[in-house]
PDB file of C-alpha atoms and ligand atoms in Angstrom:
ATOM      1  CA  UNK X   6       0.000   0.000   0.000  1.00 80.00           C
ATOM      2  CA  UNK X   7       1.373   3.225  -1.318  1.00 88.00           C
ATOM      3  CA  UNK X   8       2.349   5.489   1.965  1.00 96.00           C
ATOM      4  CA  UNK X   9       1.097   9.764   1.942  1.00 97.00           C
ATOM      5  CA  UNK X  10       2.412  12.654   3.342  1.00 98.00           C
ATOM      6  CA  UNK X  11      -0.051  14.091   5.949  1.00 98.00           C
ATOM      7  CA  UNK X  12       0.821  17.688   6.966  1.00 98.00           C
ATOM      8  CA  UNK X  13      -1.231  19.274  10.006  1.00 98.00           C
ATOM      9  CA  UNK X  14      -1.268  22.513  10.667  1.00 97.00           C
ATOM     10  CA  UNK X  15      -2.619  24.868  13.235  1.00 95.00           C
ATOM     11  CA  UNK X  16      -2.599  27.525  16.225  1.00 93.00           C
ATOM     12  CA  UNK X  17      -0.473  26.784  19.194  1.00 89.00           C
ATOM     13  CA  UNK X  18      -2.381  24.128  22.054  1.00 89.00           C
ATOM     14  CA  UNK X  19      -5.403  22.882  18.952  1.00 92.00           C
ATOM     15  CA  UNK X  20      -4.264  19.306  19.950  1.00 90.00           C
ATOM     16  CA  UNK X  21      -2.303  18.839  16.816  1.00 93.00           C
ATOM     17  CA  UNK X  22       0.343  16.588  18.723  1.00 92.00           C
ATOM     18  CA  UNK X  23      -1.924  14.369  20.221  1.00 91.00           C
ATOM     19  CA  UNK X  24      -4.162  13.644  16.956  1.00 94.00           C
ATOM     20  CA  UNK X  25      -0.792  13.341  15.015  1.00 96.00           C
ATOM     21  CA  UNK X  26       0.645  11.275  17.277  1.00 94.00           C
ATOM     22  CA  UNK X  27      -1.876   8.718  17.212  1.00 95.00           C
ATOM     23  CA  UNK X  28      -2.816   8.932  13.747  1.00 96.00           C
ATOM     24  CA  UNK X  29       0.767   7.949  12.974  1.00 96.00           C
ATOM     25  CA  UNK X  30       0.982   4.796  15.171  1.00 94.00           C
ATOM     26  CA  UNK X  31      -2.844   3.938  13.783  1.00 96.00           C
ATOM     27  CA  UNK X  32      -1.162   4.303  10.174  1.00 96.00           C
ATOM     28  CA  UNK X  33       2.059   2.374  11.247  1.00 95.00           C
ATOM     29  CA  UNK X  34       3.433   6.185  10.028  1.00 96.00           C
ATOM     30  CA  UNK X  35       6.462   8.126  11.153  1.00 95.00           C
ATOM     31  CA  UNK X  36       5.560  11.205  13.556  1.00 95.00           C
ATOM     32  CA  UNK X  37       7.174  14.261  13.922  1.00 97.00           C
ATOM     33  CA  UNK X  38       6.209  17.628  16.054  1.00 96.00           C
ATOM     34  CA  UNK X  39       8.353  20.623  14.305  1.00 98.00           C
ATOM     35  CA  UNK X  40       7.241  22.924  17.334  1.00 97.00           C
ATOM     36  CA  UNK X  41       9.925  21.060  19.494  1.00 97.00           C
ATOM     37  CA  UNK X  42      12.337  21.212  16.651  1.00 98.00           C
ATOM     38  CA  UNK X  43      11.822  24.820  17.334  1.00 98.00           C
ATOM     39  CA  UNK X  44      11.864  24.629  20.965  1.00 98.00           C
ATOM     40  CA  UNK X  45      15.198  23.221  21.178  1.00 98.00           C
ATOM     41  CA  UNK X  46      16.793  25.963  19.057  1.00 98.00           C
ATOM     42  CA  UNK X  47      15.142  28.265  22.099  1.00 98.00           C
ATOM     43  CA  UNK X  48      16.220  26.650  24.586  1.00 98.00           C
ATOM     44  CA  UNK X  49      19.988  26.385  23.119  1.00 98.00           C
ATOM     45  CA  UNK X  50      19.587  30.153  22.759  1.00 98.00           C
ATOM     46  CA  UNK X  51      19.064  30.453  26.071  1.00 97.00           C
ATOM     47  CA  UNK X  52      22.030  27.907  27.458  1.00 96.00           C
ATOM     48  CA  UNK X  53      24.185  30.058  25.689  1.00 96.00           C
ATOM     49  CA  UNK X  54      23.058  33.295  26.749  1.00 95.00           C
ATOM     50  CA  UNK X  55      22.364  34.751  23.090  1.00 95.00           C
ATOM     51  CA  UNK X  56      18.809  35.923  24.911  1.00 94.00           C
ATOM     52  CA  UNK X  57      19.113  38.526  27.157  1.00 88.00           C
ATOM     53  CA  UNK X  58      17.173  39.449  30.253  1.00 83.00           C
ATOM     54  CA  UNK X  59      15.371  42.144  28.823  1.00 87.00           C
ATOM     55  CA  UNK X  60      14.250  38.846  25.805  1.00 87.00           C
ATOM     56  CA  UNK X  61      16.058  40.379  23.194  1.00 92.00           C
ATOM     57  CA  UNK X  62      17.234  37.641  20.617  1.00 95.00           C
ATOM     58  CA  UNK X  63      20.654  38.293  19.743  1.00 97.00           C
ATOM     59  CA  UNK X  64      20.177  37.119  16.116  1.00 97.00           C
ATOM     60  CA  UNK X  65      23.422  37.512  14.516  1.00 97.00           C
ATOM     61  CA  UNK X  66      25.138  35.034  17.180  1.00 98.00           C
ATOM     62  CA  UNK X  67      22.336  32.640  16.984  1.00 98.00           C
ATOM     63  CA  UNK X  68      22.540  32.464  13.417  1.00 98.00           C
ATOM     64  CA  UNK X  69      26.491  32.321  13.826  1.00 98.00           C
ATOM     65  CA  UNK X  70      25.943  29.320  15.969  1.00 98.00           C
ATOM     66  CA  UNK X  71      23.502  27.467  14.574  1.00 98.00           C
ATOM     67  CA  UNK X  72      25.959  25.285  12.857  1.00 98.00           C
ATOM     68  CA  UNK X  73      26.677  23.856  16.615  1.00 97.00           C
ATOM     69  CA  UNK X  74      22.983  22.767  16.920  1.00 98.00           C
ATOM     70  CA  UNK X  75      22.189  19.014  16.264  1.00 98.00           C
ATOM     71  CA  UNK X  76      18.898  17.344  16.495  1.00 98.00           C
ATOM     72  CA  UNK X  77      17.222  14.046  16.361  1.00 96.00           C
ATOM     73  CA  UNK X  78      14.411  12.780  17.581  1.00 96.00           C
ATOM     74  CA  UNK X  79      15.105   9.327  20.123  1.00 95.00           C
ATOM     75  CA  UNK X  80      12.171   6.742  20.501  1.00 91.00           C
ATOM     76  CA  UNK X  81      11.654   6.218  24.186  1.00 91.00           C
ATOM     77  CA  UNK X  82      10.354   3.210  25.586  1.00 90.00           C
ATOM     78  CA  UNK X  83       8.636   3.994  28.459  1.00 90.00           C
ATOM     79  CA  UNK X  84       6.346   7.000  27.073  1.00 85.00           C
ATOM     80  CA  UNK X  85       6.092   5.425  23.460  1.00 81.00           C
ATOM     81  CA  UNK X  86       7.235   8.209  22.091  1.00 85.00           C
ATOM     82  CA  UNK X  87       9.878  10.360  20.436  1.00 91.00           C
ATOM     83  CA  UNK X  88      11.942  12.582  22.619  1.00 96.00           C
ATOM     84  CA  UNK X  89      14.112  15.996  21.703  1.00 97.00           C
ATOM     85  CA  UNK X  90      17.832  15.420  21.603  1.00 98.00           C
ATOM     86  CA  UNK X  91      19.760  18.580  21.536  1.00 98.00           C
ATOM     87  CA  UNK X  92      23.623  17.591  21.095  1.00 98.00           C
ATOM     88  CA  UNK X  93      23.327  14.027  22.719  1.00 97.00           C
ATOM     89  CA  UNK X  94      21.120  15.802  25.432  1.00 98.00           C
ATOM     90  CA  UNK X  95      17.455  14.855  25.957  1.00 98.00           C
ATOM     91  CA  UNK X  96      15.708  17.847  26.315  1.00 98.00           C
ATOM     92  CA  UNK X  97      12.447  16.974  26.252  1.00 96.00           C
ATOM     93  CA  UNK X  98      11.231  18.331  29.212  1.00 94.00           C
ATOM     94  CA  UNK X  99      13.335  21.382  29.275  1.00 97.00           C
ATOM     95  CA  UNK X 100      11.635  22.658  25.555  1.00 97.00           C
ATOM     96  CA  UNK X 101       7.995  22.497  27.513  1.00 93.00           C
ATOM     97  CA  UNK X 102       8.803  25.109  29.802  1.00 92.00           C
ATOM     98  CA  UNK X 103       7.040  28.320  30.137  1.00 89.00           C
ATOM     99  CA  UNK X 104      10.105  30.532  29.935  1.00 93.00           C
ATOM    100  CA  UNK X 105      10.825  28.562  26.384  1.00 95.00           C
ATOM    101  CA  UNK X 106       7.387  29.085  25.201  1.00 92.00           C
ATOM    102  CA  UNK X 107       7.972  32.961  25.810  1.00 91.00           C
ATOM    103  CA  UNK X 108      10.961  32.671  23.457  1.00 95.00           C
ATOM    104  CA  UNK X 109      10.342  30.244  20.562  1.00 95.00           C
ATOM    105  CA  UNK X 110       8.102  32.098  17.744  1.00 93.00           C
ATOM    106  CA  UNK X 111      10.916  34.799  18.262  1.00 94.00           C
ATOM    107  CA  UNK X 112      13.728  32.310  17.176  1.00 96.00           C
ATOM    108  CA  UNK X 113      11.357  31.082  15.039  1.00 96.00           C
ATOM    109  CA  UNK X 114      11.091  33.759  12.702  1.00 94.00           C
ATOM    110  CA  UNK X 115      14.681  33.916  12.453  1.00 96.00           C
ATOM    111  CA  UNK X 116      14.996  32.700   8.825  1.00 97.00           C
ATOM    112  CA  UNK X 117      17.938  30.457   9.130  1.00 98.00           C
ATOM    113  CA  UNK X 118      16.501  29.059  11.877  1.00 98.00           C
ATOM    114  CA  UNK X 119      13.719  28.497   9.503  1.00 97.00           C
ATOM    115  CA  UNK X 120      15.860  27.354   6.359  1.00 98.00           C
ATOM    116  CA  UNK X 121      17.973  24.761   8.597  1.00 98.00           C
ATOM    117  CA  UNK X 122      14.775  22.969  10.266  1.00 98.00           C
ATOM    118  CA  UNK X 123      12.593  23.021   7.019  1.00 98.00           C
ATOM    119  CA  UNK X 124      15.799  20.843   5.275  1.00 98.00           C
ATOM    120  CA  UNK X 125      15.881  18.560   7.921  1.00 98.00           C
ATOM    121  CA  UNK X 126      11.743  18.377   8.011  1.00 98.00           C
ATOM    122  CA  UNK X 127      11.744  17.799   4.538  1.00 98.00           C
ATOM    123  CA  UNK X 128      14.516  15.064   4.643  1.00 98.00           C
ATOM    124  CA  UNK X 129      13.172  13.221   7.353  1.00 96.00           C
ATOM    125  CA  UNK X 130       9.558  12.740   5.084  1.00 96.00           C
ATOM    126  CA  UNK X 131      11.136  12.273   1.866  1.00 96.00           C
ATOM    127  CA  UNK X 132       9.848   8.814   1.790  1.00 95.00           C
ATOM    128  CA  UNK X 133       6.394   9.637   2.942  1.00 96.00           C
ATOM    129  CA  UNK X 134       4.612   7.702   5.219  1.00 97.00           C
ATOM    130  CA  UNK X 135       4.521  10.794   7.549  1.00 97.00           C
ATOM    131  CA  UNK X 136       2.565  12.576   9.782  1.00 98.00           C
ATOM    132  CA  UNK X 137       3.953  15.927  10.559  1.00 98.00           C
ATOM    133  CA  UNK X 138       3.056  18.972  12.648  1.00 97.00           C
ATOM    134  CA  UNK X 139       3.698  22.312  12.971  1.00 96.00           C
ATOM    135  CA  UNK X 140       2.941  25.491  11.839  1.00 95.00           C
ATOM    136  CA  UNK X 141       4.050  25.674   7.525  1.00 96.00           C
ATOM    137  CA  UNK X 142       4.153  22.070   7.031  1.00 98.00           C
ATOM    138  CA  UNK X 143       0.938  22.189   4.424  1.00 97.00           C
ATOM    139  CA  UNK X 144       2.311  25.677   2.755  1.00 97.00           C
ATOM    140  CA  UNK X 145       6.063  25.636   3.029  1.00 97.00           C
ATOM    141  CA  UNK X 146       8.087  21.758   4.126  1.00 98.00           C
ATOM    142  CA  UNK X 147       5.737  19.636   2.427  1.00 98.00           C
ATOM    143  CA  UNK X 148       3.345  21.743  -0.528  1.00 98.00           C
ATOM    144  CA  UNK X 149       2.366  18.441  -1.898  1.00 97.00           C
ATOM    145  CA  UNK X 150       1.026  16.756   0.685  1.00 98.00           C
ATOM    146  CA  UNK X 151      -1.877  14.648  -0.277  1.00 97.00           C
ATOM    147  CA  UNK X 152      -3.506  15.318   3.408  1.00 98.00           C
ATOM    148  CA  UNK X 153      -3.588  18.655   4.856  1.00 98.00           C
ATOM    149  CA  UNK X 154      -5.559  19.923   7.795  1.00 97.00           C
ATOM    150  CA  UNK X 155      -5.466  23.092   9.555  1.00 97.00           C
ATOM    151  CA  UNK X 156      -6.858  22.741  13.053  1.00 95.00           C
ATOM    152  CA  UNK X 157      -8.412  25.702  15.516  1.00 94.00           C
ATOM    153  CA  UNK X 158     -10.048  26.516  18.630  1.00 94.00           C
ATOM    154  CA  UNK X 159     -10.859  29.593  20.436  1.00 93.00           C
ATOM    155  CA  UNK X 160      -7.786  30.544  22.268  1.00 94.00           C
ATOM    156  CA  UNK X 161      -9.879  30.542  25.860  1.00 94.00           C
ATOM    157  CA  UNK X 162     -10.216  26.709  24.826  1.00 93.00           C
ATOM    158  CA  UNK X 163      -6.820  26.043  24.108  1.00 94.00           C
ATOM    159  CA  UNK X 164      -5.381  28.169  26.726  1.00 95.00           C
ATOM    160  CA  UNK X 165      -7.211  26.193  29.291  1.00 95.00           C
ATOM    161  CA  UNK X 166      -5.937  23.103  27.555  1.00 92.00           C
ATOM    162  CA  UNK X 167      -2.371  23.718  27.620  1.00 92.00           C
ATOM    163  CA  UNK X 168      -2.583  25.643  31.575  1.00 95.00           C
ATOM    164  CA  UNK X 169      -4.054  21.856  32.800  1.00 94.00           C
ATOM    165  CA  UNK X 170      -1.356  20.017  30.979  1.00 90.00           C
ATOM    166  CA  UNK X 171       1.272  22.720  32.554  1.00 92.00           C
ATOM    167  CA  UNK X 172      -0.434  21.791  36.207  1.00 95.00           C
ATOM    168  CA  UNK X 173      -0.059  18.550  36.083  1.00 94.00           C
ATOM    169  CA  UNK X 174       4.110  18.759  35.163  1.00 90.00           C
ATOM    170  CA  UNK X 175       3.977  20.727  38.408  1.00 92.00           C
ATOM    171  CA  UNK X 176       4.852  24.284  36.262  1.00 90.00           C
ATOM    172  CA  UNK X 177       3.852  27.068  38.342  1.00 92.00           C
ATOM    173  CA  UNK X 178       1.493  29.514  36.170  1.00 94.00           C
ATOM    174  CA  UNK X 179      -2.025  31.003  36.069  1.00 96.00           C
ATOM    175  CA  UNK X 180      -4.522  30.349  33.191  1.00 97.00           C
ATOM    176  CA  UNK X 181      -4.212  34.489  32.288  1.00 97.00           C
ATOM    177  CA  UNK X 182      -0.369  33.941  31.779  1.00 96.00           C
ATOM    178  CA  UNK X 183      -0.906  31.212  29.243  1.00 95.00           C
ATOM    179  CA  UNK X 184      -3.923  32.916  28.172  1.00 96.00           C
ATOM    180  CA  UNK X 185      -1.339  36.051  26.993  1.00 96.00           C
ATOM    181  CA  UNK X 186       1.199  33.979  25.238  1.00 94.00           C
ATOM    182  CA  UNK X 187      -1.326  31.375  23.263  1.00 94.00           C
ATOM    183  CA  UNK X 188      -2.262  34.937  22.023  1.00 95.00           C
ATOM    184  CA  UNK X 189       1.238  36.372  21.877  1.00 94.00           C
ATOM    185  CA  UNK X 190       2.544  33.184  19.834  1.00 91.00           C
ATOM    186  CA  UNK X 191      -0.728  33.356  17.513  1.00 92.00           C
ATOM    187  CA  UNK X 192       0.012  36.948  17.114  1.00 93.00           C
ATOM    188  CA  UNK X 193       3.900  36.674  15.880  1.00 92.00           C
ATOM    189  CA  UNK X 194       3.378  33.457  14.425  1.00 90.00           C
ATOM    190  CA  UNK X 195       0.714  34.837  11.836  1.00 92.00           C
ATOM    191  CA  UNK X 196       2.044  38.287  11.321  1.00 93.00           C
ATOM    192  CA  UNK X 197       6.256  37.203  10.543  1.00 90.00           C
ATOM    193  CA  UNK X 198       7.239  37.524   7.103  1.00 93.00           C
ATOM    194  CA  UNK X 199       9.000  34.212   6.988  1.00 92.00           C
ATOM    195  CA  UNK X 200       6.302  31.731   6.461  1.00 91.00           C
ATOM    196  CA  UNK X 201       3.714  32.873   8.271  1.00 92.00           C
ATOM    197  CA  UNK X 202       0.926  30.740   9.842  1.00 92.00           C
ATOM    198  CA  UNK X 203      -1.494  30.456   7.362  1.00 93.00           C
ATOM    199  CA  UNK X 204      -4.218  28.171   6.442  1.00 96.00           C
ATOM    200  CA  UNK X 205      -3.047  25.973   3.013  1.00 97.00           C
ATOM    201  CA  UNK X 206      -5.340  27.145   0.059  1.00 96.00           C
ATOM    202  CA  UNK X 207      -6.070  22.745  -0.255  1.00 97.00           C
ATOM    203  CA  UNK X 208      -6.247  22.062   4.006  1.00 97.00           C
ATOM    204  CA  UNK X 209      -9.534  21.120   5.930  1.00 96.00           C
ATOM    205  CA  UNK X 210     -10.179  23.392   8.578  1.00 94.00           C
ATOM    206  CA  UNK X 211     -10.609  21.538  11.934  1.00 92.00           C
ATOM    207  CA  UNK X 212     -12.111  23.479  14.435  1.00 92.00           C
ATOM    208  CA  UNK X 213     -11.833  21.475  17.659  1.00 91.00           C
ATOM    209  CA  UNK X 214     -13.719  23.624  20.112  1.00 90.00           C
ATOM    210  CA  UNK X 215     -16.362  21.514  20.757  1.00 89.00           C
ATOM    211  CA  UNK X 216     -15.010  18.404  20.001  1.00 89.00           C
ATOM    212  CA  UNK X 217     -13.989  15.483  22.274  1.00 87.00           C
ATOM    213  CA  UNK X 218     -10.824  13.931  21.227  1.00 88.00           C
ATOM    214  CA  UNK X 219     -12.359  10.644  20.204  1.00 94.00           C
ATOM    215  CA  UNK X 220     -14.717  12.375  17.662  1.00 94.00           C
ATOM    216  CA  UNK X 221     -11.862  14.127  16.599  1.00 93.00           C
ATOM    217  CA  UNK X 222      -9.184  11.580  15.684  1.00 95.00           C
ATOM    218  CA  UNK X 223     -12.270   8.890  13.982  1.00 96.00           C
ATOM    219  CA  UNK X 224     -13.317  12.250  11.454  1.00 95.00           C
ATOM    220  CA  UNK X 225      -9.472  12.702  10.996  1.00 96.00           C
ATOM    221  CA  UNK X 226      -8.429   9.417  10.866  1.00 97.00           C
ATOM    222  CA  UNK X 227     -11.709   8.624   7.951  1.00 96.00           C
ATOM    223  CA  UNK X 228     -10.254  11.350   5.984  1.00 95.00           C
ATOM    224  CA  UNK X 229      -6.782   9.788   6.119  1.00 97.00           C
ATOM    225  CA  UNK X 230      -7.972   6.493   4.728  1.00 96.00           C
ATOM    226  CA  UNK X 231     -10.127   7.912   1.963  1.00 96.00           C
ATOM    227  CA  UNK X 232      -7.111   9.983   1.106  1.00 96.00           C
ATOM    228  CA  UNK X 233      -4.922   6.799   1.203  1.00 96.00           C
ATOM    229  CA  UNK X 234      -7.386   4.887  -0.782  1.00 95.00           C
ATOM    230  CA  UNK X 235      -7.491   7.357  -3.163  1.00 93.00           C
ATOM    231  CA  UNK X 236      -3.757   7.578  -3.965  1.00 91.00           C
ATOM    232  CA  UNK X 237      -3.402   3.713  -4.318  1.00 88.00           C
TER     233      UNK X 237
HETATM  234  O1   DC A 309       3.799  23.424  18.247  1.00 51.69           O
HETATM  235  P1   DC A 309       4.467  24.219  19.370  1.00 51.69           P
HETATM  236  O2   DC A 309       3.497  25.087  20.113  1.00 51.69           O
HETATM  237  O3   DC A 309       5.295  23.358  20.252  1.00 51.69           O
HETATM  238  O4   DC A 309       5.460  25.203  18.572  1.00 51.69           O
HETATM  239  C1   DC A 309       6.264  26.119  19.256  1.00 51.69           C
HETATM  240  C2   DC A 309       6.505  27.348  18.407  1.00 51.69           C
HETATM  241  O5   DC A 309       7.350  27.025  17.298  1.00 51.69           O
HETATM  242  C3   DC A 309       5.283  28.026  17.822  1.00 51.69           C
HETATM  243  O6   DC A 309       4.831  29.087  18.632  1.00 51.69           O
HETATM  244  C4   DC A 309       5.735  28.534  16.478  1.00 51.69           C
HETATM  245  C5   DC A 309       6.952  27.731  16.141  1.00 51.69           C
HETATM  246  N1   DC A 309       6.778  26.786  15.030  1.00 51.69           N
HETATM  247  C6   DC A 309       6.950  27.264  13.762  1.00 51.69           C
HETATM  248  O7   DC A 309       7.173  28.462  13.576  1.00 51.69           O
HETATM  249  N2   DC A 309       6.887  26.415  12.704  1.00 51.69           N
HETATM  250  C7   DC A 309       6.631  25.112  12.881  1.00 51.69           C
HETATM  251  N3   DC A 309       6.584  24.289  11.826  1.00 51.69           N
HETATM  252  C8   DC A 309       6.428  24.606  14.180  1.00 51.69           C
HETATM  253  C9   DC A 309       6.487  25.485  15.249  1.00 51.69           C
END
């Protein structure tokens, strides 16, 4: 059975991860989240002190460096899934940190940043049979994808999402703080020049408001097979 290219796209906290994640082990696909590619570049930023404490990006020196920044992806056994190496270095829970989050869609307008990761992104699905998430994977790392969806939900919905998962890994925040930057990160993610966040002209919209998760991954995974069936 021929393998496709599914690319899903959407504001920060929709639930992309999740329905990617399980669509790929449903599909016996490859899964990758491009938003911790992304976080890792942050968080090496901030190891080496080329953000300073007024969260100015010092570009030139990140873009200087970026040659020193490997990343791969490392299956782990215990969670079933893929964690963030940053130079040898898990860093999986370090890239889900607040202070990270405050950072990222700054480095990730940087368009080296951008250039380096899409290469890799692109490599890493040349032989389909991938599920991939982000933020330009429909418009920009994968154009031809023969599945594109672009998921959303009101950002009171996904800000209480994403302040329950931050709870229960014991991060110390209020639901107005993530409230500010799921707007904050919709706001620069949309409005860079570099590949903004925008909604493929071929994606299904997904809004995921009012959906349960269930519901959600049976509509997504239907359109998946069709797709599939389609192509073969
Ligand atoms: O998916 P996430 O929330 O973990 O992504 C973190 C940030 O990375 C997000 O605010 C924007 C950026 N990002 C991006 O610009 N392009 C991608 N393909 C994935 C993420």
């Amino acid at each position: 059975m021929g393998k496709i290219t599914i690319a899903i796209d959407g504001y920060s906290s929709t639930g992309k991860s999740t329905i990617a994640k399980r669509l790929a082990s449903t599909l016996n696909y490859i899964y990758v989240d491009t938003g911790a590619m992304y976080r890792a570049v942050t968080f090496f930023a901030l190891q080496e002190g080329i953000i300073n404490d007024r969260g100015e990006v010092d570009e030139a020196t990140l873009i200087d460096k970026l040659s020193e920044v490997h990343l791969k992806f490392v299956s782990n056994k215990e969670t079933g899934r893929s964690d963030m190496f940053l130079n040898d270095e898990n860093v999986e829970k370090e890239i889900r940190t607040m202070q990270v989050s405050g950072f990222v869609s700054k480095v990730a307008a940087i368009k080296e940043v951008r250039e380096k990761l899409v290469k890799i992104q692109q490599e890493m699905g040349k032989d389909k049979g991938i599920v991939m998430d982000g933020r330009d994977i429909g418009t920009v790392v994968f154009p031809d994808a023969e599945l594109k969806l672009f998921m959303t939900a009101s950002p009171e919905t996904r800000a209480a999402r994403r302040y329950k998962e931050l709870l229960e890994k014991g991060e110390e925040v209020t639901y107005a703080e993530v409230l500010k930057n799921v707007e904050e990160r919709d706001r620069i993610d949309s409005t860079r020049t570099i590949s903004p966040l925008t909604k493929a002209k071929d994606a299904i919209e997904f809004d995921n408001s009012d959906m349960g998760l269930e519901e959600q991954f049976e509509r997504i995974h239907d359109f998946s097979q069709r797709v599939i069936e389609r192509v073969n």
